[in-house]
Amino acid sequence: MGIDWTGQIGQFEATQVRYGDDPLPGQAAFRYQPGGRPVLISAPHGACHWRGNDWKFQDGFTAALAHVLASHTGAHALYTVRRIRPDPNYDDDCDYKRTLAKLLQDHSIRLVLDLHGARYDRSFGVALGTIDGRSCPAYEAGLIQAFMDQGFDPDQAYFLDRLAVNLPQYRGGALQRTVTRFVWEQCRVNAAQIELNAHLRIIPGHNANSLTFTPDPQRQRRAIEALINIVKAI
């Protein structure tokens, strides 16, 4: 019998992540989960985040996904579990990125996978952003192949089976101080931003918001298998 991915992800999200709550006294808004592989999985939008003059919604279930992936692969993980300010994917002067930079150096990390969530009505199932190939030259081809091996392809007709690579809005940080850009430019480590459509991310029965769509556990499993294969190949 296979691993109950949806159960594990849903359980962690329900018990460990508080989207709109401030960090507990003396604690950070994010957690580090140590690993043994030279890969770090990041989820900076696991909870609400402050950008500009307002709180932005979380990318639901990305923190839980980072945790579960790291638990099953031995990757390191860094993810937000309480609301955080400033937005780690928009501002370089923040504790999340300072912690990330130290982890990359201390553990000789070779690849960062930065997980994010796209809306349910986007034109893809998975979007890979490598700043037009610059942020992840050593691994970009392998990332694409791992998703294609699971049926996600740029030429797929059905949108949830489509793998988008460096779409204008999803290039990983060409015009913004993202985690991917920070890791590549300032830490000199390969990094890729991975956006998962809400259909492939939200767990049925554990919805983060009022749902106007139907989650797709089968495609979610395929996306998880692709991510696992990426980590294990490094």
PDB file of C-alpha atoms in Angstrom:
ATOM      1  CA  MET A   1       0.000   0.000   0.000  1.00  0.00           C
ATOM      2  CA  GLY A   2       1.353   3.442  -0.948  1.00  0.00           C
ATOM      3  CA  ILE A   3       2.110   6.345   1.345  1.00  0.00           C
ATOM      4  CA  ASP A   4      -0.911   8.396   2.420  1.00  0.00           C
ATOM      5  CA  TRP A   5       0.448  11.717   1.207  1.00  0.00           C
ATOM      6  CA  THR A   6      -2.822  13.613   1.553  1.00  0.00           C
ATOM      7  CA  GLY A   7      -3.344  12.342   5.087  1.00  0.00           C
ATOM      8  CA  GLN A   8       0.145  13.316   6.231  1.00  0.00           C
ATOM      9  CA  ILE A   9       0.046  16.727   4.557  1.00  0.00           C
ATOM     10  CA  GLY A  10      -3.452  17.479   5.815  1.00  0.00           C
ATOM     11  CA  GLN A  11      -2.618  16.417   9.364  1.00  0.00           C
ATOM     12  CA  PHE A  12       0.495  18.594   9.547  1.00  0.00           C
ATOM     13  CA  GLU A  13      -1.282  21.618   8.089  1.00  0.00           C
ATOM     14  CA  ALA A  14      -4.202  21.261  10.494  1.00  0.00           C
ATOM     15  CA  THR A  15      -2.106  20.833  13.631  1.00  0.00           C
ATOM     16  CA  GLN A  16       1.091  22.807  13.005  1.00  0.00           C
ATOM     17  CA  VAL A  17       0.303  25.765  10.729  1.00  0.00           C
ATOM     18  CA  ARG A  18      -1.560  28.875  11.885  1.00  0.00           C
ATOM     19  CA  TYR A  19      -1.960  31.111   8.848  1.00  0.00           C
ATOM     20  CA  GLY A  20      -2.994  34.345  10.559  1.00  0.00           C
ATOM     21  CA  ASP A  21      -1.475  33.984  14.033  1.00  0.00           C
ATOM     22  CA  ASP A  22       1.626  35.809  15.205  1.00  0.00           C
ATOM     23  CA  PRO A  23       4.630  33.710  16.263  1.00  0.00           C
ATOM     24  CA  LEU A  24       4.628  32.547  19.857  1.00  0.00           C
ATOM     25  CA  PRO A  25       6.798  34.633  22.226  1.00  0.00           C
ATOM     26  CA  GLY A  26      10.464  33.863  21.714  1.00  0.00           C
ATOM     27  CA  GLN A  27       9.833  31.807  18.571  1.00  0.00           C
ATOM     28  CA  ALA A  28      10.290  32.530  14.877  1.00  0.00           C
ATOM     29  CA  ALA A  29       7.472  32.448  12.340  1.00  0.00           C
ATOM     30  CA  PHE A  30       9.328  29.707  10.481  1.00  0.00           C
ATOM     31  CA  ARG A  31      10.845  26.320  11.262  1.00  0.00           C
ATOM     32  CA  TYR A  32      13.974  24.560  10.141  1.00  0.00           C
ATOM     33  CA  GLN A  33      13.862  20.806   9.652  1.00  0.00           C
ATOM     34  CA  PRO A  34      17.348  19.270   9.391  1.00  0.00           C
ATOM     35  CA  GLY A  35      18.194  16.720   6.734  1.00  0.00           C
ATOM     36  CA  GLY A  36      21.051  14.680   5.355  1.00  0.00           C
ATOM     37  CA  ARG A  37      20.899  15.462   1.630  1.00  0.00           C
ATOM     38  CA  PRO A  38      22.376  18.570  -0.048  1.00  0.00           C
ATOM     39  CA  VAL A  39      18.885  19.822  -0.954  1.00  0.00           C
ATOM     40  CA  LEU A  40      16.742  22.343   0.909  1.00  0.00           C
ATOM     41  CA  ILE A  41      12.995  22.683   0.396  1.00  0.00           C
ATOM     42  CA  SER A  42      11.694  26.173   1.140  1.00  0.00           C
ATOM     43  CA  ALA A  43       8.115  27.373   1.677  1.00  0.00           C
ATOM     44  CA  PRO A  44       8.207  31.079   2.587  1.00  0.00           C
ATOM     45  CA  HIS A  45       4.475  31.596   2.036  1.00  0.00           C
ATOM     46  CA  GLY A  46       3.241  28.734   4.205  1.00  0.00           C
ATOM     47  CA  ALA A  47       1.388  31.337   6.297  1.00  0.00           C
ATOM     48  CA  CYS A  48       0.228  34.920   5.756  1.00  0.00           C
ATOM     49  CA  HIS A  49       2.976  37.412   4.904  1.00  0.00           C
ATOM     50  CA  TRP A  50       3.258  41.195   5.077  1.00  0.00           C
ATOM     51  CA  ARG A  51       3.988  42.943   1.787  1.00  0.00           C
ATOM     52  CA  GLY A  52       3.655  46.657   1.183  1.00  0.00           C
ATOM     53  CA  ASN A  53       0.943  47.756   3.572  1.00  0.00           C
ATOM     54  CA  ASP A  54      -1.159  44.640   3.873  1.00  0.00           C
ATOM     55  CA  TRP A  55      -1.242  40.991   4.842  1.00  0.00           C
ATOM     56  CA  LYS A  56      -1.221  38.636   1.866  1.00  0.00           C
ATOM     57  CA  PHE A  57      -2.861  35.221   1.887  1.00  0.00           C
ATOM     58  CA  GLN A  58      -0.850  32.068   2.441  1.00  0.00           C
ATOM     59  CA  ASP A  59       0.027  29.523  -0.234  1.00  0.00           C
ATOM     60  CA  GLY A  60      -1.934  26.858   1.573  1.00  0.00           C
ATOM     61  CA  PHE A  61      -0.334  23.476   2.261  1.00  0.00           C
ATOM     62  CA  THR A  62       3.126  24.461   1.009  1.00  0.00           C
ATOM     63  CA  ALA A  63       4.563  24.336   4.545  1.00  0.00           C
ATOM     64  CA  ALA A  64       3.074  20.894   5.110  1.00  0.00           C
ATOM     65  CA  LEU A  65       4.307  19.720   1.719  1.00  0.00           C
ATOM     66  CA  ALA A  66       7.841  20.920   2.505  1.00  0.00           C
ATOM     67  CA  HIS A  67       7.732  19.112   5.850  1.00  0.00           C
ATOM     68  CA  VAL A  68       6.431  15.831   4.433  1.00  0.00           C
ATOM     69  CA  LEU A  69       8.805  15.849   1.455  1.00  0.00           C
ATOM     70  CA  ALA A  70      11.775  16.467   3.743  1.00  0.00           C
ATOM     71  CA  SER A  71      10.634  13.737   6.133  1.00  0.00           C
ATOM     72  CA  HIS A  72      10.507  11.152   3.351  1.00  0.00           C
ATOM     73  CA  THR A  73      13.631  12.161   1.417  1.00  0.00           C
ATOM     74  CA  GLY A  74      16.141  13.433   3.965  1.00  0.00           C
ATOM     75  CA  ALA A  75      16.171  16.922   2.471  1.00  0.00           C
ATOM     76  CA  HIS A  76      16.501  19.967   4.683  1.00  0.00           C
ATOM     77  CA  ALA A  77      13.416  22.189   4.918  1.00  0.00           C
ATOM     78  CA  LEU A  78      12.613  25.759   5.919  1.00  0.00           C
ATOM     79  CA  TYR A  79       8.971  26.846   6.018  1.00  0.00           C
ATOM     80  CA  THR A  80       6.689  29.391   7.664  1.00  0.00           C
ATOM     81  CA  VAL A  81       4.053  28.177  10.114  1.00  0.00           C
ATOM     82  CA  ARG A  82       2.890  31.558  11.499  1.00  0.00           C
ATOM     83  CA  ARG A  83       2.338  34.878   9.819  1.00  0.00           C
ATOM     84  CA  ILE A  84       5.559  36.644   8.980  1.00  0.00           C
ATOM     85  CA  ARG A  85       6.767  40.145   8.246  1.00  0.00           C
ATOM     86  CA  PRO A  86       8.275  41.208   5.957  1.00  0.00           C
ATOM     87  CA  ASP A  87       7.485  38.874   3.063  1.00  0.00           C
ATOM     88  CA  PRO A  88      10.543  36.588   2.683  1.00  0.00           C
ATOM     89  CA  ASN A  89       9.872  36.296  -1.039  1.00  0.00           C
ATOM     90  CA  TYR A  90       9.932  40.067  -1.526  1.00  0.00           C
ATOM     91  CA  ASP A  91      12.406  41.550   0.953  1.00  0.00           C
ATOM     92  CA  ASP A  92      16.031  40.447   1.370  1.00  0.00           C
ATOM     93  CA  ASP A  93      16.399  42.077   4.799  1.00  0.00           C
ATOM     94  CA  CYS A  94      14.600  39.413   6.814  1.00  0.00           C
ATOM     95  CA  ASP A  95      15.328  36.629   9.283  1.00  0.00           C
ATOM     96  CA  TYR A  96      14.059  33.950   6.909  1.00  0.00           C
ATOM     97  CA  LYS A  97      16.712  34.740   4.299  1.00  0.00           C
ATOM     98  CA  ARG A  98      19.454  35.256   6.872  1.00  0.00           C
ATOM     99  CA  THR A  99      18.671  31.831   8.304  1.00  0.00           C
ATOM    100  CA  LEU A 100      18.496  30.348   4.822  1.00  0.00           C
ATOM    101  CA  ALA A 101      21.899  31.740   3.838  1.00  0.00           C
ATOM    102  CA  LYS A 102      23.515  30.258   6.948  1.00  0.00           C
ATOM    103  CA  LEU A 103      21.906  26.863   6.353  1.00  0.00           C
ATOM    104  CA  LEU A 104      23.131  26.773   2.762  1.00  0.00           C
ATOM    105  CA  GLN A 105      26.679  27.433   3.901  1.00  0.00           C
ATOM    106  CA  ASP A 106      26.664  25.181   6.961  1.00  0.00           C
ATOM    107  CA  HIS A 107      25.248  22.162   5.116  1.00  0.00           C
ATOM    108  CA  SER A 108      26.837  22.608   1.672  1.00  0.00           C
ATOM    109  CA  ILE A 109      23.419  22.730   0.011  1.00  0.00           C
ATOM    110  CA  ARG A 110      23.555  22.307  -3.770  1.00  0.00           C
ATOM    111  CA  LEU A 111      19.910  22.911  -4.694  1.00  0.00           C
ATOM    112  CA  VAL A 112      17.008  24.874  -3.205  1.00  0.00           C
ATOM    113  CA  LEU A 113      13.451  24.055  -4.258  1.00  0.00           C
ATOM    114  CA  ASP A 114      11.237  27.012  -3.340  1.00  0.00           C
ATOM    115  CA  LEU A 115       7.587  25.920  -3.161  1.00  0.00           C
ATOM    116  CA  HIS A 116       4.689  28.255  -3.924  1.00  0.00           C
ATOM    117  CA  GLY A 117       1.009  28.024  -4.742  1.00  0.00           C
ATOM    118  CA  ALA A 118      -0.815  29.261  -7.821  1.00  0.00           C
ATOM    119  CA  ARG A 119      -4.539  29.876  -8.163  1.00  0.00           C
ATOM    120  CA  TYR A 120      -6.825  27.078  -9.282  1.00  0.00           C
ATOM    121  CA  ASP A 121      -7.620  28.851 -12.576  1.00  0.00           C
ATOM    122  CA  ARG A 122      -4.043  29.234 -13.826  1.00  0.00           C
ATOM    123  CA  SER A 123      -3.187  27.648 -17.164  1.00  0.00           C
ATOM    124  CA  PHE A 124      -0.792  25.032 -15.766  1.00  0.00           C
ATOM    125  CA  GLY A 125      -0.532  22.281 -13.198  1.00  0.00           C
ATOM    126  CA  VAL A 126       3.103  23.048 -12.362  1.00  0.00           C
ATOM    127  CA  ALA A 127       5.165  26.143 -13.164  1.00  0.00           C
ATOM    128  CA  LEU A 128       8.951  25.999 -12.954  1.00  0.00           C
ATOM    129  CA  GLY A 129      10.845  29.269 -12.610  1.00  0.00           C
ATOM    130  CA  THR A 130      14.610  29.438 -13.022  1.00  0.00           C
ATOM    131  CA  ILE A 131      14.962  33.094 -14.078  1.00  0.00           C
ATOM    132  CA  ASP A 132      15.234  31.965 -17.696  1.00  0.00           C
ATOM    133  CA  GLY A 133      17.694  29.221 -16.816  1.00  0.00           C
ATOM    134  CA  ARG A 134      20.139  31.400 -14.890  1.00  0.00           C
ATOM    135  CA  SER A 135      19.265  30.397 -11.315  1.00  0.00           C
ATOM    136  CA  CYS A 136      19.519  26.651 -11.833  1.00  0.00           C
ATOM    137  CA  PRO A 137      21.847  25.802 -14.738  1.00  0.00           C
ATOM    138  CA  ALA A 138      23.136  22.591 -13.163  1.00  0.00           C
ATOM    139  CA  TYR A 139      19.717  21.054 -12.551  1.00  0.00           C
ATOM    140  CA  GLU A 140      17.082  22.671 -14.774  1.00  0.00           C
ATOM    141  CA  ALA A 141      17.020  19.863 -17.353  1.00  0.00           C
ATOM    142  CA  GLY A 142      16.688  17.265 -14.601  1.00  0.00           C
ATOM    143  CA  LEU A 143      13.818  19.140 -12.959  1.00  0.00           C
ATOM    144  CA  ILE A 144      11.928  19.331 -16.232  1.00  0.00           C
ATOM    145  CA  GLN A 145      12.515  15.652 -16.941  1.00  0.00           C
ATOM    146  CA  ALA A 146      11.329  14.622 -13.464  1.00  0.00           C
ATOM    147  CA  PHE A 147       7.988  16.345 -14.000  1.00  0.00           C
ATOM    148  CA  MET A 148       7.694  15.018 -17.544  1.00  0.00           C
ATOM    149  CA  ASP A 149       8.268  11.496 -16.228  1.00  0.00           C
ATOM    150  CA  GLN A 150       5.144  12.008 -14.110  1.00  0.00           C
ATOM    151  CA  GLY A 151       3.040  13.208 -17.034  1.00  0.00           C
ATOM    152  CA  PHE A 152       3.508  16.983 -16.705  1.00  0.00           C
ATOM    153  CA  ASP A 153       4.586  18.327 -20.079  1.00  0.00           C
ATOM    154  CA  PRO A 154       4.719  21.762 -21.761  1.00  0.00           C
ATOM    155  CA  ASP A 155       2.735  20.367 -24.689  1.00  0.00           C
ATOM    156  CA  GLN A 156      -0.118  18.792 -22.733  1.00  0.00           C
ATOM    157  CA  ALA A 157      -3.560  19.923 -23.853  1.00  0.00           C
ATOM    158  CA  TYR A 158      -5.239  19.627 -20.447  1.00  0.00           C
ATOM    159  CA  PHE A 159      -4.137  22.511 -18.248  1.00  0.00           C
ATOM    160  CA  LEU A 160      -3.508  20.515 -15.058  1.00  0.00           C
ATOM    161  CA  ASP A 161      -1.097  18.234 -16.925  1.00  0.00           C
ATOM    162  CA  ARG A 162       0.804  21.208 -18.323  1.00  0.00           C
ATOM    163  CA  LEU A 163       4.314  22.053 -17.122  1.00  0.00           C
ATOM    164  CA  ALA A 164       5.063  25.732 -17.673  1.00  0.00           C
ATOM    165  CA  VAL A 165       8.710  26.760 -17.743  1.00  0.00           C
ATOM    166  CA  ASN A 166       9.645  30.396 -17.086  1.00  0.00           C
ATOM    167  CA  LEU A 167       6.290  31.963 -17.866  1.00  0.00           C
ATOM    168  CA  PRO A 168       6.493  35.786 -17.620  1.00  0.00           C
ATOM    169  CA  GLN A 169       4.791  35.895 -14.196  1.00  0.00           C
ATOM    170  CA  TYR A 170       6.469  32.741 -12.910  1.00  0.00           C
ATOM    171  CA  ARG A 171      10.134  33.041 -13.826  1.00  0.00           C
ATOM    172  CA  GLY A 172      11.317  32.803 -10.236  1.00  0.00           C
ATOM    173  CA  GLY A 173      12.398  36.378  -9.662  1.00  0.00           C
ATOM    174  CA  ALA A 174      13.464  38.197 -12.813  1.00  0.00           C
ATOM    175  CA  LEU A 175      11.963  41.426 -11.438  1.00  0.00           C
ATOM    176  CA  GLN A 176      11.560  40.669  -7.731  1.00  0.00           C
ATOM    177  CA  ARG A 177      13.755  39.839  -4.733  1.00  0.00           C
ATOM    178  CA  THR A 178      12.514  36.282  -4.420  1.00  0.00           C
ATOM    179  CA  VAL A 179      13.997  33.437  -2.441  1.00  0.00           C
ATOM    180  CA  THR A 180      15.131  31.866  -5.706  1.00  0.00           C
ATOM    181  CA  ARG A 181      16.899  35.044  -6.788  1.00  0.00           C
ATOM    182  CA  PHE A 182      18.492  35.505  -3.359  1.00  0.00           C
ATOM    183  CA  VAL A 183      19.844  31.952  -3.273  1.00  0.00           C
ATOM    184  CA  TRP A 184      21.261  32.234  -6.794  1.00  0.00           C
ATOM    185  CA  GLU A 185      22.628  35.805  -6.719  1.00  0.00           C
ATOM    186  CA  GLN A 186      23.799  36.181  -3.142  1.00  0.00           C
ATOM    187  CA  CYS A 187      24.470  32.619  -1.995  1.00  0.00           C
ATOM    188  CA  ARG A 188      25.713  31.209  -5.330  1.00  0.00           C
ATOM    189  CA  VAL A 189      23.574  28.092  -5.004  1.00  0.00           C
ATOM    190  CA  ASN A 190      21.277  26.583  -7.637  1.00  0.00           C
ATOM    191  CA  ALA A 191      17.621  27.387  -6.966  1.00  0.00           C
ATOM    192  CA  ALA A 192      14.256  26.920  -8.650  1.00  0.00           C
ATOM    193  CA  GLN A 193      10.797  28.245  -7.861  1.00  0.00           C
ATOM    194  CA  ILE A 194       8.041  25.644  -8.165  1.00  0.00           C
ATOM    195  CA  GLU A 195       4.430  26.814  -8.331  1.00  0.00           C
ATOM    196  CA  LEU A 196       1.726  24.214  -7.816  1.00  0.00           C
ATOM    197  CA  ASN A 197      -1.791  24.857  -9.035  1.00  0.00           C
ATOM    198  CA  ALA A 198      -4.298  24.760  -6.163  1.00  0.00           C
ATOM    199  CA  HIS A 199      -5.864  21.605  -7.651  1.00  0.00           C
ATOM    200  CA  LEU A 200      -2.527  19.838  -7.005  1.00  0.00           C
ATOM    201  CA  ARG A 201      -1.942  21.377  -3.588  1.00  0.00           C
ATOM    202  CA  ILE A 202      -5.119  21.682  -1.535  1.00  0.00           C
ATOM    203  CA  ILE A 203      -6.105  18.588   0.440  1.00  0.00           C
ATOM    204  CA  PRO A 204      -9.767  17.517   0.197  1.00  0.00           C
ATOM    205  CA  GLY A 205     -11.460  17.895   3.553  1.00  0.00           C
ATOM    206  CA  HIS A 206      -8.705  20.164   4.877  1.00  0.00           C
ATOM    207  CA  ASN A 207      -9.423  23.242   2.756  1.00  0.00           C
ATOM    208  CA  ALA A 208      -7.545  26.366   3.718  1.00  0.00           C
ATOM    209  CA  ASN A 209     -10.218  28.647   2.275  1.00  0.00           C
ATOM    210  CA  SER A 210     -13.726  28.212   0.917  1.00  0.00           C
ATOM    211  CA  LEU A 211     -13.163  26.092  -2.191  1.00  0.00           C
ATOM    212  CA  THR A 212     -14.624  26.922  -5.583  1.00  0.00           C
ATOM    213  CA  PHE A 213     -12.895  24.002  -7.302  1.00  0.00           C
ATOM    214  CA  THR A 214     -12.266  20.291  -6.809  1.00  0.00           C
ATOM    215  CA  PRO A 215      -8.801  19.212  -5.596  1.00  0.00           C
ATOM    216  CA  ASP A 216      -7.106  16.500  -7.648  1.00  0.00           C
ATOM    217  CA  PRO A 217      -5.388  13.937  -5.373  1.00  0.00           C
ATOM    218  CA  GLN A 218      -4.186  11.817  -8.309  1.00  0.00           C
ATOM    219  CA  ARG A 219      -2.284  14.659  -9.942  1.00  0.00           C
ATOM    220  CA  GLN A 220      -1.109  15.839  -6.562  1.00  0.00           C
ATOM    221  CA  ARG A 221       0.470  12.436  -5.988  1.00  0.00           C
ATOM    222  CA  ARG A 222       2.229  12.659  -9.363  1.00  0.00           C
ATOM    223  CA  ALA A 223       3.625  16.089  -8.505  1.00  0.00           C
ATOM    224  CA  ILE A 224       4.853  14.801  -5.137  1.00  0.00           C
ATOM    225  CA  GLU A 225       6.522  11.818  -6.806  1.00  0.00           C
ATOM    226  CA  ALA A 226       8.302  14.189  -9.197  1.00  0.00           C
ATOM    227  CA  LEU A 227       9.591  16.287  -6.293  1.00  0.00           C
ATOM    228  CA  ILE A 228      10.743  13.192  -4.416  1.00  0.00           C
ATOM    229  CA  ASN A 229      12.633  11.964  -7.473  1.00  0.00           C
ATOM    230  CA  ILE A 230      14.286  15.363  -7.875  1.00  0.00           C
ATOM    231  CA  VAL A 231      15.551  15.342  -4.287  1.00  0.00           C
ATOM    232  CA  LYS A 232      16.769  11.757  -4.420  1.00  0.00           C
ATOM    233  CA  ALA A 233      18.707  12.419  -7.632  1.00  0.00           C
ATOM    234  CA  ILE A 234      20.900  15.084  -5.991  1.00  0.00           C
TER     235      ILE A 234
END
